[in-house]
């Protein structure tokens, strides 16, 4: 029997689940046509009892681990497949360990699903390739707005709190698309105006004054500037700047800075705008567009091979998170939970990325 907890740990704590019946099994292939999460997801941390209690997910005197463990036992669950990032999967491992103290055996086999592609030591997470392709597609429309005003500044903000992989991969895909196009500069269809002029990722420091001087020259020459910005780029500097001015920076149940409350795209757009003499600035965020797209062919292949191994590991009672293990020469296996971590930095020294930066004149 298969059951799915609606909205992940939220449904596990509240007892909100659905049974996967014959009709759902027969029509499962339909899921390939849609993006998003049909069963839903949420941001619930099982070790943050105060937050769970505030949200009405557990009662006074209860702990989230206790409530979740009881629910799994009551539902007769002996294999739990978790789909998410490092926090989702390591929380499941904590849950299994807690159940073991109650004499119950639970095999947890996780699948790595985060478009940030920042799970240690997994080479490629599910959905990241699709998201990069979709962020590029988003920009192919948005950057057309460079002609909506003289001296136009466009900031394309891409998801990626701690890793610049998605921003870099999206920029690579976009410039590959750009290289395939035909242009007609005599009538204004100028390749330079459609190009990316800067890519900023958390792994590389941003010298605002030096970049402003470089981008001012671009603006003076072609009349627009297009920037790809990871939402986590320069985040420490932004937070320090805001807190120094007396502002309180909000944080989520995981202790992460709430990106939407500090608005990195707007922050950099404001600072660059005056410095480069922009007459109009525009910030566009591709995150929800990118992560809600149906999986592309590359991801569908990856999903299938990971899911098949996850089932095999579950039947063998082998716990872990499925992925190509960078510590084992890329072997696809169930990686031990204790080795799973988040915020894997993007390697900004890779040849393809340094070539990309060189091609747009950033280095």
mmCIF file of C-alpha atoms in Angstrom:
data_model
loop_
_atom_site.group_PDB
_atom_site.id
_atom_site.type_symbol
_atom_site.label_atom_id
_atom_site.label_comp_id
_atom_site.label_asym_id
_atom_site.label_seq_id
_atom_site.Cartn_x
_atom_site.Cartn_y
_atom_site.Cartn_z
ATOM 1 C CA UNK A 1 0.000 0.000 0.000
ATOM 2 C CA UNK A 2 1.169 3.493 -0.852
ATOM 3 C CA UNK A 3 0.057 6.616 0.971
ATOM 4 C CA UNK A 4 1.173 10.215 0.489
ATOM 5 C CA UNK A 5 1.208 12.830 3.235
ATOM 6 C CA UNK A 6 -0.197 16.082 1.902
ATOM 7 C CA UNK A 7 2.285 18.930 2.140
ATOM 8 C CA UNK A 8 5.033 16.676 3.493
ATOM 9 C CA UNK A 9 5.727 16.926 7.209
ATOM 10 C CA UNK A 10 2.740 19.242 7.595
ATOM 11 C CA UNK A 11 0.443 16.397 6.570
ATOM 12 C CA UNK A 12 2.381 13.888 8.636
ATOM 13 C CA UNK A 13 1.837 15.966 11.788
ATOM 14 C CA UNK A 14 -1.833 16.667 11.065
ATOM 15 C CA UNK A 15 -2.736 13.226 9.737
ATOM 16 C CA UNK A 16 -3.624 14.553 6.308
ATOM 17 C CA UNK A 17 -2.848 11.767 3.846
ATOM 18 C CA UNK A 18 -4.211 10.151 0.702
ATOM 19 C CA UNK A 19 -4.081 6.555 -0.431
ATOM 20 C CA UNK A 20 -2.659 5.908 -3.881
ATOM 21 C CA UNK A 21 -5.325 3.714 -5.428
ATOM 22 C CA UNK A 22 -5.756 1.793 -8.671
ATOM 23 C CA UNK A 23 -6.807 4.852 -10.663
ATOM 24 C CA UNK A 24 -3.793 6.867 -9.499
ATOM 25 C CA UNK A 25 -1.402 4.028 -10.277
ATOM 26 C CA UNK A 26 -2.862 3.571 -13.765
ATOM 27 C CA UNK A 27 -2.617 7.278 -14.541
ATOM 28 C CA UNK A 28 0.731 7.983 -12.903
ATOM 29 C CA UNK A 29 2.359 8.860 -16.240
ATOM 30 C CA UNK A 30 0.174 11.976 -16.366
ATOM 31 C CA UNK A 31 2.380 13.474 -13.675
ATOM 32 C CA UNK A 32 5.143 13.903 -16.271
ATOM 33 C CA UNK A 33 3.041 16.552 -18.002
ATOM 34 C CA UNK A 34 2.847 18.880 -15.034
ATOM 35 C CA UNK A 35 5.211 20.769 -12.784
ATOM 36 C CA UNK A 36 4.821 21.625 -9.143
ATOM 37 C CA UNK A 37 3.990 19.137 -6.412
ATOM 38 C CA UNK A 38 0.542 17.501 -6.726
ATOM 39 C CA UNK A 39 0.633 16.227 -3.154
ATOM 40 C CA UNK A 40 2.000 19.557 -1.939
ATOM 41 C CA UNK A 41 4.952 20.590 0.158
ATOM 42 C CA UNK A 42 5.667 22.894 3.089
ATOM 43 C CA UNK A 43 8.454 24.278 5.227
ATOM 44 C CA UNK A 44 8.126 22.410 8.513
ATOM 45 C CA UNK A 45 11.105 21.645 10.722
ATOM 46 C CA UNK A 46 10.471 18.633 12.930
ATOM 47 C CA UNK A 47 13.025 19.755 15.506
ATOM 48 C CA UNK A 48 11.500 23.238 15.891
ATOM 49 C CA UNK A 49 8.700 22.457 18.358
ATOM 50 C CA UNK A 50 7.949 26.101 19.121
ATOM 51 C CA UNK A 51 7.246 26.872 15.461
ATOM 52 C CA UNK A 52 5.178 23.700 15.015
ATOM 53 C CA UNK A 53 3.157 24.560 18.112
ATOM 54 C CA UNK A 54 2.621 28.149 16.986
ATOM 55 C CA UNK A 55 1.274 26.873 13.669
ATOM 56 C CA UNK A 56 -1.115 24.460 15.381
ATOM 57 C CA UNK A 57 0.659 21.354 14.101
ATOM 58 C CA UNK A 58 1.288 19.947 17.588
ATOM 59 C CA UNK A 59 -0.294 20.543 20.960
ATOM 60 C CA UNK A 60 1.054 21.782 24.283
ATOM 61 C CA UNK A 61 3.492 19.353 25.825
ATOM 62 C CA UNK A 62 4.024 17.486 22.562
ATOM 63 C CA UNK A 63 7.128 17.296 20.389
ATOM 64 C CA UNK A 64 6.976 17.163 16.604
ATOM 65 C CA UNK A 65 9.119 14.032 16.475
ATOM 66 C CA UNK A 66 6.774 12.282 18.912
ATOM 67 C CA UNK A 67 3.648 13.252 16.954
ATOM 68 C CA UNK A 68 5.208 12.292 13.607
ATOM 69 C CA UNK A 69 6.483 8.960 14.926
ATOM 70 C CA UNK A 70 3.095 8.079 16.413
ATOM 71 C CA UNK A 71 1.379 8.908 13.137
ATOM 72 C CA UNK A 72 3.733 6.671 11.155
ATOM 73 C CA UNK A 73 3.174 3.813 13.585
ATOM 74 C CA UNK A 74 -0.592 4.267 13.554
ATOM 75 C CA UNK A 75 -0.580 4.292 9.739
ATOM 76 C CA UNK A 76 1.584 1.166 9.600
ATOM 77 C CA UNK A 77 4.343 2.840 7.608
ATOM 78 C CA UNK A 78 7.544 0.801 7.414
ATOM 79 C CA UNK A 79 9.194 2.586 4.465
ATOM 80 C CA UNK A 80 9.292 6.367 4.178
ATOM 81 C CA UNK A 81 10.362 8.044 0.932
ATOM 82 C CA UNK A 82 11.183 11.711 1.403
ATOM 83 C CA UNK A 83 11.519 14.095 -1.527
ATOM 84 C CA UNK A 84 13.413 17.305 -0.857
ATOM 85 C CA UNK A 85 16.685 18.893 0.127
ATOM 86 C CA UNK A 86 19.133 18.157 2.896
ATOM 87 C CA UNK A 87 16.832 19.346 5.713
ATOM 88 C CA UNK A 88 13.914 17.193 4.539
ATOM 89 C CA UNK A 89 16.050 14.089 4.271
ATOM 90 C CA UNK A 90 18.113 14.453 7.431
ATOM 91 C CA UNK A 91 14.895 15.153 9.389
ATOM 92 C CA UNK A 92 13.593 11.801 8.150
ATOM 93 C CA UNK A 93 16.752 10.140 9.442
ATOM 94 C CA UNK A 94 16.129 11.760 12.854
ATOM 95 C CA UNK A 95 12.591 10.401 12.709
ATOM 96 C CA UNK A 96 13.833 6.862 11.998
ATOM 97 C CA UNK A 97 16.302 7.096 14.865
ATOM 98 C CA UNK A 98 13.537 8.268 17.203
ATOM 99 C CA UNK A 99 11.279 5.410 16.131
ATOM 100 C CA UNK A 100 14.091 2.940 16.797
ATOM 101 C CA UNK A 101 14.058 4.015 20.455
ATOM 102 C CA UNK A 102 10.404 2.987 20.514
ATOM 103 C CA UNK A 103 11.147 -0.440 19.103
ATOM 104 C CA UNK A 104 9.851 0.362 15.632
ATOM 105 C CA UNK A 105 11.808 -0.156 12.426
ATOM 106 C CA UNK A 106 11.423 2.438 9.685
ATOM 107 C CA UNK A 107 13.509 2.444 6.515
ATOM 108 C CA UNK A 108 13.968 5.921 5.105
ATOM 109 C CA UNK A 109 15.065 6.297 1.488
ATOM 110 C CA UNK A 110 15.215 9.899 0.335
ATOM 111 C CA UNK A 111 15.277 11.498 -3.100
ATOM 112 C CA UNK A 112 17.248 14.739 -3.624
ATOM 113 C CA UNK A 113 14.880 17.402 -4.929
ATOM 114 C CA UNK A 114 16.099 20.986 -4.901
ATOM 115 C CA UNK A 115 16.611 23.317 -7.836
ATOM 116 C CA UNK A 116 19.560 24.909 -6.016
ATOM 117 C CA UNK A 117 21.573 21.714 -6.646
ATOM 118 C CA UNK A 118 23.419 22.233 -3.361
ATOM 119 C CA UNK A 119 23.224 18.896 -1.522
ATOM 120 C CA UNK A 120 26.520 17.422 -0.287
ATOM 121 C CA UNK A 121 27.789 15.005 -1.690
ATOM 122 C CA UNK A 122 25.213 14.608 -4.503
ATOM 123 C CA UNK A 123 26.342 15.559 -7.986
ATOM 124 C CA UNK A 124 22.948 16.471 -9.410
ATOM 125 C CA UNK A 125 19.614 16.989 -7.671
ATOM 126 C CA UNK A 126 16.273 16.374 -9.312
ATOM 127 C CA UNK A 127 14.695 19.346 -11.060
ATOM 128 C CA UNK A 128 17.773 21.542 -11.187
ATOM 129 C CA UNK A 129 18.444 21.029 -14.896
ATOM 130 C CA UNK A 130 14.832 21.819 -15.741
ATOM 131 C CA UNK A 131 14.876 24.931 -13.560
ATOM 132 C CA UNK A 132 18.030 26.247 -15.237
ATOM 133 C CA UNK A 133 16.500 25.746 -18.664
ATOM 134 C CA UNK A 134 13.289 27.464 -17.592
ATOM 135 C CA UNK A 135 15.124 30.409 -16.011
ATOM 136 C CA UNK A 136 16.862 30.867 -19.366
ATOM 137 C CA UNK A 137 13.527 30.713 -21.154
ATOM 138 C CA UNK A 138 12.115 33.302 -18.731
ATOM 139 C CA UNK A 139 15.021 35.623 -19.498
ATOM 140 C CA UNK A 140 14.565 35.191 -23.247
ATOM 141 C CA UNK A 141 11.299 37.090 -22.844
ATOM 142 C CA UNK A 142 12.198 39.442 -20.008
ATOM 143 C CA UNK A 143 15.411 40.727 -21.579
ATOM 144 C CA UNK A 144 13.367 41.858 -24.580
ATOM 145 C CA UNK A 145 12.304 44.692 -22.265
ATOM 146 C CA UNK A 146 15.708 46.324 -22.729
ATOM 147 C CA UNK A 147 14.066 48.371 -25.468
ATOM 148 C CA UNK A 148 11.206 49.653 -23.301
ATOM 149 C CA UNK A 149 13.188 52.721 -22.225
ATOM 150 C CA UNK A 150 16.467 54.476 -23.019
ATOM 151 C CA UNK A 151 19.273 53.457 -20.630
ATOM 152 C CA UNK A 152 17.441 50.414 -19.261
ATOM 153 C CA UNK A 153 18.714 48.274 -16.364
ATOM 154 C CA UNK A 154 17.258 44.760 -16.022
ATOM 155 C CA UNK A 155 18.057 42.525 -13.050
ATOM 156 C CA UNK A 156 16.996 38.888 -13.444
ATOM 157 C CA UNK A 157 16.931 37.455 -9.913
ATOM 158 C CA UNK A 158 17.348 33.664 -9.820
ATOM 159 C CA UNK A 159 16.749 31.332 -6.860
ATOM 160 C CA UNK A 160 19.841 30.185 -4.996
ATOM 161 C CA UNK A 161 20.347 31.220 -1.374
ATOM 162 C CA UNK A 162 23.726 29.625 -0.780
ATOM 163 C CA UNK A 163 24.719 28.280 -4.179
ATOM 164 C CA UNK A 164 25.147 30.030 -7.513
ATOM 165 C CA UNK A 165 24.780 26.849 -9.582
ATOM 166 C CA UNK A 166 21.270 27.618 -10.844
ATOM 167 C CA UNK A 167 22.141 31.188 -11.818
ATOM 168 C CA UNK A 168 25.308 30.073 -13.568
ATOM 169 C CA UNK A 169 23.596 27.195 -15.378
ATOM 170 C CA UNK A 170 20.726 29.457 -16.443
ATOM 171 C CA UNK A 171 23.187 32.029 -17.782
ATOM 172 C CA UNK A 172 25.042 29.311 -19.679
ATOM 173 C CA UNK A 173 21.800 28.065 -21.239
ATOM 174 C CA UNK A 174 20.747 31.606 -22.118
ATOM 175 C CA UNK A 175 24.027 32.482 -23.805
ATOM 176 C CA UNK A 176 23.904 29.192 -25.728
ATOM 177 C CA UNK A 177 20.465 30.246 -26.990
ATOM 178 C CA UNK A 178 21.846 33.722 -27.724
ATOM 179 C CA UNK A 179 24.647 32.228 -29.843
ATOM 180 C CA UNK A 180 22.138 30.402 -32.044
ATOM 181 C CA UNK A 181 20.093 33.501 -32.945
ATOM 182 C CA UNK A 182 20.307 35.684 -36.025
ATOM 183 C CA UNK A 183 20.479 39.433 -35.451
ATOM 184 C CA UNK A 184 19.669 42.571 -37.429
ATOM 185 C CA UNK A 185 21.540 45.436 -35.756
ATOM 186 C CA UNK A 186 20.637 47.967 -38.443
ATOM 187 C CA UNK A 187 17.040 48.004 -37.219
ATOM 188 C CA UNK A 188 17.962 47.662 -33.531
ATOM 189 C CA UNK A 189 18.003 43.882 -33.166
ATOM 190 C CA UNK A 190 21.472 44.025 -31.647
ATOM 191 C CA UNK A 191 23.109 40.930 -30.129
ATOM 192 C CA UNK A 192 24.923 43.126 -27.596
ATOM 193 C CA UNK A 193 21.629 44.408 -26.187
ATOM 194 C CA UNK A 194 20.285 40.880 -25.782
ATOM 195 C CA UNK A 195 23.434 39.591 -24.088
ATOM 196 C CA UNK A 196 24.068 39.111 -20.368
ATOM 197 C CA UNK A 197 26.451 41.750 -19.045
ATOM 198 C CA UNK A 198 26.994 40.445 -15.489
ATOM 199 C CA UNK A 199 26.452 37.241 -13.506
ATOM 200 C CA UNK A 200 26.613 37.447 -9.711
ATOM 201 C CA UNK A 201 26.721 34.350 -7.486
ATOM 202 C CA UNK A 202 27.190 33.927 -3.702
ATOM 203 C CA UNK A 203 30.586 32.299 -4.179
ATOM 204 C CA UNK A 204 32.164 35.422 -5.690
ATOM 205 C CA UNK A 205 32.476 38.796 -3.973
ATOM 206 C CA UNK A 206 30.856 41.741 -5.722
ATOM 207 C CA UNK A 207 32.986 44.863 -6.004
ATOM 208 C CA UNK A 208 30.173 47.361 -6.428
ATOM 209 C CA UNK A 209 32.344 50.306 -7.407
ATOM 210 C CA UNK A 210 34.416 48.350 -9.950
ATOM 211 C CA UNK A 211 31.354 46.714 -11.438
ATOM 212 C CA UNK A 212 29.508 50.019 -11.588
ATOM 213 C CA UNK A 213 32.384 51.533 -13.548
ATOM 214 C CA UNK A 214 32.454 48.580 -15.967
ATOM 215 C CA UNK A 215 28.707 48.514 -16.451
ATOM 216 C CA UNK A 216 28.570 52.292 -16.908
ATOM 217 C CA UNK A 217 30.688 51.826 -20.016
ATOM 218 C CA UNK A 218 28.298 49.132 -21.272
ATOM 219 C CA UNK A 219 25.327 51.407 -20.652
ATOM 220 C CA UNK A 220 26.986 54.338 -22.406
ATOM 221 C CA UNK A 221 27.871 52.197 -25.410
ATOM 222 C CA UNK A 222 24.692 50.196 -26.051
ATOM 223 C CA UNK A 223 22.008 51.825 -23.894
ATOM 224 C CA UNK A 224 21.119 48.897 -21.599
ATOM 225 C CA UNK A 225 22.541 46.537 -18.964
ATOM 226 C CA UNK A 226 21.277 42.997 -18.250
ATOM 227 C CA UNK A 227 22.245 41.233 -15.011
ATOM 228 C CA UNK A 228 21.720 37.646 -13.811
ATOM 229 C CA UNK A 229 21.737 37.712 -9.988
ATOM 230 C CA UNK A 230 21.550 34.754 -7.593
ATOM 231 C CA UNK A 231 19.248 35.726 -4.723
ATOM 232 C CA UNK A 232 22.002 34.868 -2.238
ATOM 233 C CA UNK A 233 24.711 36.923 -3.920
ATOM 234 C CA UNK A 234 26.102 39.539 -1.555
ATOM 235 C CA UNK A 235 23.526 38.565 1.065
ATOM 236 C CA UNK A 236 25.874 39.051 4.030
ATOM 237 C CA UNK A 237 26.710 42.574 2.888
ATOM 238 C CA UNK A 238 23.028 43.388 2.381
ATOM 239 C CA UNK A 239 22.057 42.090 5.840
ATOM 240 C CA UNK A 240 24.937 43.967 7.477
ATOM 241 C CA UNK A 241 23.933 47.147 5.666
ATOM 242 C CA UNK A 242 20.270 46.834 6.670
ATOM 243 C CA UNK A 243 21.008 45.958 10.297
ATOM 244 C CA UNK A 244 23.504 48.830 10.538
ATOM 245 C CA UNK A 245 20.688 51.153 9.499
ATOM 246 C CA UNK A 246 18.500 49.801 12.279
ATOM 247 C CA UNK A 247 16.284 47.466 10.247
ATOM 248 C CA UNK A 248 15.286 44.046 11.578
ATOM 249 C CA UNK A 249 15.928 41.227 9.119
ATOM 250 C CA UNK A 250 13.344 38.438 9.305
ATOM 251 C CA UNK A 251 14.337 34.775 9.505
ATOM 252 C CA UNK A 252 12.399 31.554 8.845
ATOM 253 C CA UNK A 253 11.996 28.513 11.181
ATOM 254 C CA UNK A 254 15.311 27.180 9.891
ATOM 255 C CA UNK A 255 17.153 30.366 10.880
ATOM 256 C CA UNK A 256 17.633 31.439 7.259
ATOM 257 C CA UNK A 257 17.278 35.070 6.300
ATOM 258 C CA UNK A 258 13.903 35.612 4.604
ATOM 259 C CA UNK A 259 15.064 36.546 1.130
ATOM 260 C CA UNK A 260 11.768 38.174 0.196
ATOM 261 C CA UNK A 261 12.035 40.621 3.097
ATOM 262 C CA UNK A 262 15.370 42.046 1.947
ATOM 263 C CA UNK A 263 14.740 41.815 -1.806
ATOM 264 C CA UNK A 264 18.316 41.397 -3.165
ATOM 265 C CA UNK A 265 17.302 42.194 -6.735
ATOM 266 C CA UNK A 266 15.840 45.533 -5.723
ATOM 267 C CA UNK A 267 18.846 46.235 -3.477
ATOM 268 C CA UNK A 268 21.353 45.847 -6.314
ATOM 269 C CA UNK A 269 19.092 47.533 -8.852
ATOM 270 C CA UNK A 270 18.855 50.598 -6.633
ATOM 271 C CA UNK A 271 22.592 50.803 -6.098
ATOM 272 C CA UNK A 272 23.603 50.162 -9.694
ATOM 273 C CA UNK A 273 20.900 52.342 -11.192
ATOM 274 C CA UNK A 274 22.305 55.673 -10.102
ATOM 275 C CA UNK A 275 25.924 54.602 -10.530
ATOM 276 C CA UNK A 276 25.493 53.595 -14.179
ATOM 277 C CA UNK A 277 23.043 56.321 -15.103
ATOM 278 C CA UNK A 278 20.009 54.123 -15.736
ATOM 279 C CA UNK A 279 16.800 55.991 -16.570
ATOM 280 C CA UNK A 280 14.651 52.983 -15.732
ATOM 281 C CA UNK A 281 15.280 49.820 -13.728
ATOM 282 C CA UNK A 282 13.351 46.555 -13.645
ATOM 283 C CA UNK A 283 13.712 43.507 -11.392
ATOM 284 C CA UNK A 284 12.184 40.208 -12.508
ATOM 285 C CA UNK A 285 12.278 36.976 -10.473
ATOM 286 C CA UNK A 286 12.149 33.648 -12.294
ATOM 287 C CA UNK A 287 12.070 31.368 -9.249
ATOM 288 C CA UNK A 288 8.445 30.247 -9.206
ATOM 289 C CA UNK A 289 8.301 30.088 -12.997
ATOM 290 C CA UNK A 290 11.382 27.848 -13.046
ATOM 291 C CA UNK A 291 10.585 25.464 -10.235
ATOM 292 C CA UNK A 292 6.976 24.849 -11.303
ATOM 293 C CA UNK A 293 7.807 23.631 -14.819
ATOM 294 C CA UNK A 294 7.313 20.013 -15.947
ATOM 295 C CA UNK A 295 10.553 18.029 -15.833
ATOM 296 C CA UNK A 296 12.557 18.076 -19.047
ATOM 297 C CA UNK A 297 13.901 14.922 -20.711
ATOM 298 C CA UNK A 298 17.201 15.078 -18.828
ATOM 299 C CA UNK A 299 15.454 15.242 -15.467
ATOM 300 C CA UNK A 300 12.934 12.545 -16.384
ATOM 301 C CA UNK A 301 15.798 10.145 -17.068
ATOM 302 C CA UNK A 302 17.440 11.089 -13.763
ATOM 303 C CA UNK A 303 14.138 10.759 -11.888
ATOM 304 C CA UNK A 304 13.516 7.290 -13.288
ATOM 305 C CA UNK A 305 16.918 5.855 -12.434
ATOM 306 C CA UNK A 306 16.889 7.368 -8.949
ATOM 307 C CA UNK A 307 13.321 6.241 -8.218
ATOM 308 C CA UNK A 308 14.016 2.692 -9.368
ATOM 309 C CA UNK A 309 17.062 2.485 -7.115
ATOM 310 C CA UNK A 310 15.067 4.010 -4.231
ATOM 311 C CA UNK A 311 12.494 1.213 -4.492
ATOM 312 C CA UNK A 312 15.210 -1.447 -4.652
ATOM 313 C CA UNK A 313 16.918 0.019 -1.585
ATOM 314 C CA UNK A 314 13.616 0.169 0.291
ATOM 315 C CA UNK A 315 12.951 -3.522 -0.406
ATOM 316 C CA UNK A 316 16.476 -4.356 0.750
ATOM 317 C CA UNK A 317 16.052 -2.179 3.858
ATOM 318 C CA UNK A 318 18.994 0.000 2.828
ATOM 319 C CA UNK A 319 18.478 3.572 4.101
ATOM 320 C CA UNK A 320 20.010 6.711 2.664
ATOM 321 C CA UNK A 321 19.547 9.448 0.082
ATOM 322 C CA UNK A 322 19.753 8.370 -3.539
ATOM 323 C CA UNK A 323 22.283 10.228 -5.622
ATOM 324 C CA UNK A 324 25.482 10.145 -7.625
ATOM 325 C CA UNK A 325 28.018 10.151 -4.803
ATOM 326 C CA UNK A 326 30.809 12.658 -5.477
ATOM 327 C CA UNK A 327 32.848 10.944 -2.765
ATOM 328 C CA UNK A 328 32.590 7.609 -4.602
ATOM 329 C CA UNK A 329 33.479 8.616 -8.174
ATOM 330 C CA UNK A 330 29.895 9.520 -9.019
ATOM 331 C CA UNK A 331 28.406 6.114 -8.164
ATOM 332 C CA UNK A 332 24.601 6.134 -7.969
ATOM 333 C CA UNK A 333 23.812 4.741 -4.529
ATOM 334 C CA UNK A 334 22.003 5.254 -1.243
ATOM 335 C CA UNK A 335 24.258 7.793 0.467
ATOM 336 C CA UNK A 336 24.526 7.585 4.236
ATOM 337 C CA UNK A 337 22.435 10.220 6.032
ATOM 338 C CA UNK A 338 25.337 11.366 8.176
ATOM 339 C CA UNK A 339 27.128 12.477 5.007
ATOM 340 C CA UNK A 340 24.201 14.527 3.736
ATOM 341 C CA UNK A 341 24.495 18.296 4.163
ATOM 342 C CA UNK A 342 23.219 21.426 2.515
ATOM 343 C CA UNK A 343 24.655 24.615 1.088
ATOM 344 C CA UNK A 344 27.170 22.915 -1.167
ATOM 345 C CA UNK A 345 28.943 25.824 -2.835
ATOM 346 C CA UNK A 346 29.023 26.124 -6.587
ATOM 347 C CA UNK A 347 32.518 25.691 -7.983
ATOM 348 C CA UNK A 348 32.929 29.085 -9.630
ATOM 349 C CA UNK A 349 36.376 28.068 -10.873
ATOM 350 C CA UNK A 350 35.007 25.569 -13.399
ATOM 351 C CA UNK A 351 36.216 26.209 -16.928
ATOM 352 C CA UNK A 352 32.755 26.590 -18.422
ATOM 353 C CA UNK A 353 31.850 29.277 -15.894
ATOM 354 C CA UNK A 354 35.090 31.229 -16.134
ATOM 355 C CA UNK A 355 34.746 31.109 -19.924
ATOM 356 C CA UNK A 356 31.185 32.426 -19.562
ATOM 357 C CA UNK A 357 32.360 35.347 -17.413
ATOM 358 C CA UNK A 358 35.190 36.091 -19.819
ATOM 359 C CA UNK A 359 32.765 36.057 -22.733
ATOM 360 C CA UNK A 360 30.583 38.733 -21.169
ATOM 361 C CA UNK A 361 33.562 40.838 -20.132
ATOM 362 C CA UNK A 362 33.188 40.341 -16.399
ATOM 363 C CA UNK A 363 36.737 39.053 -15.926
#
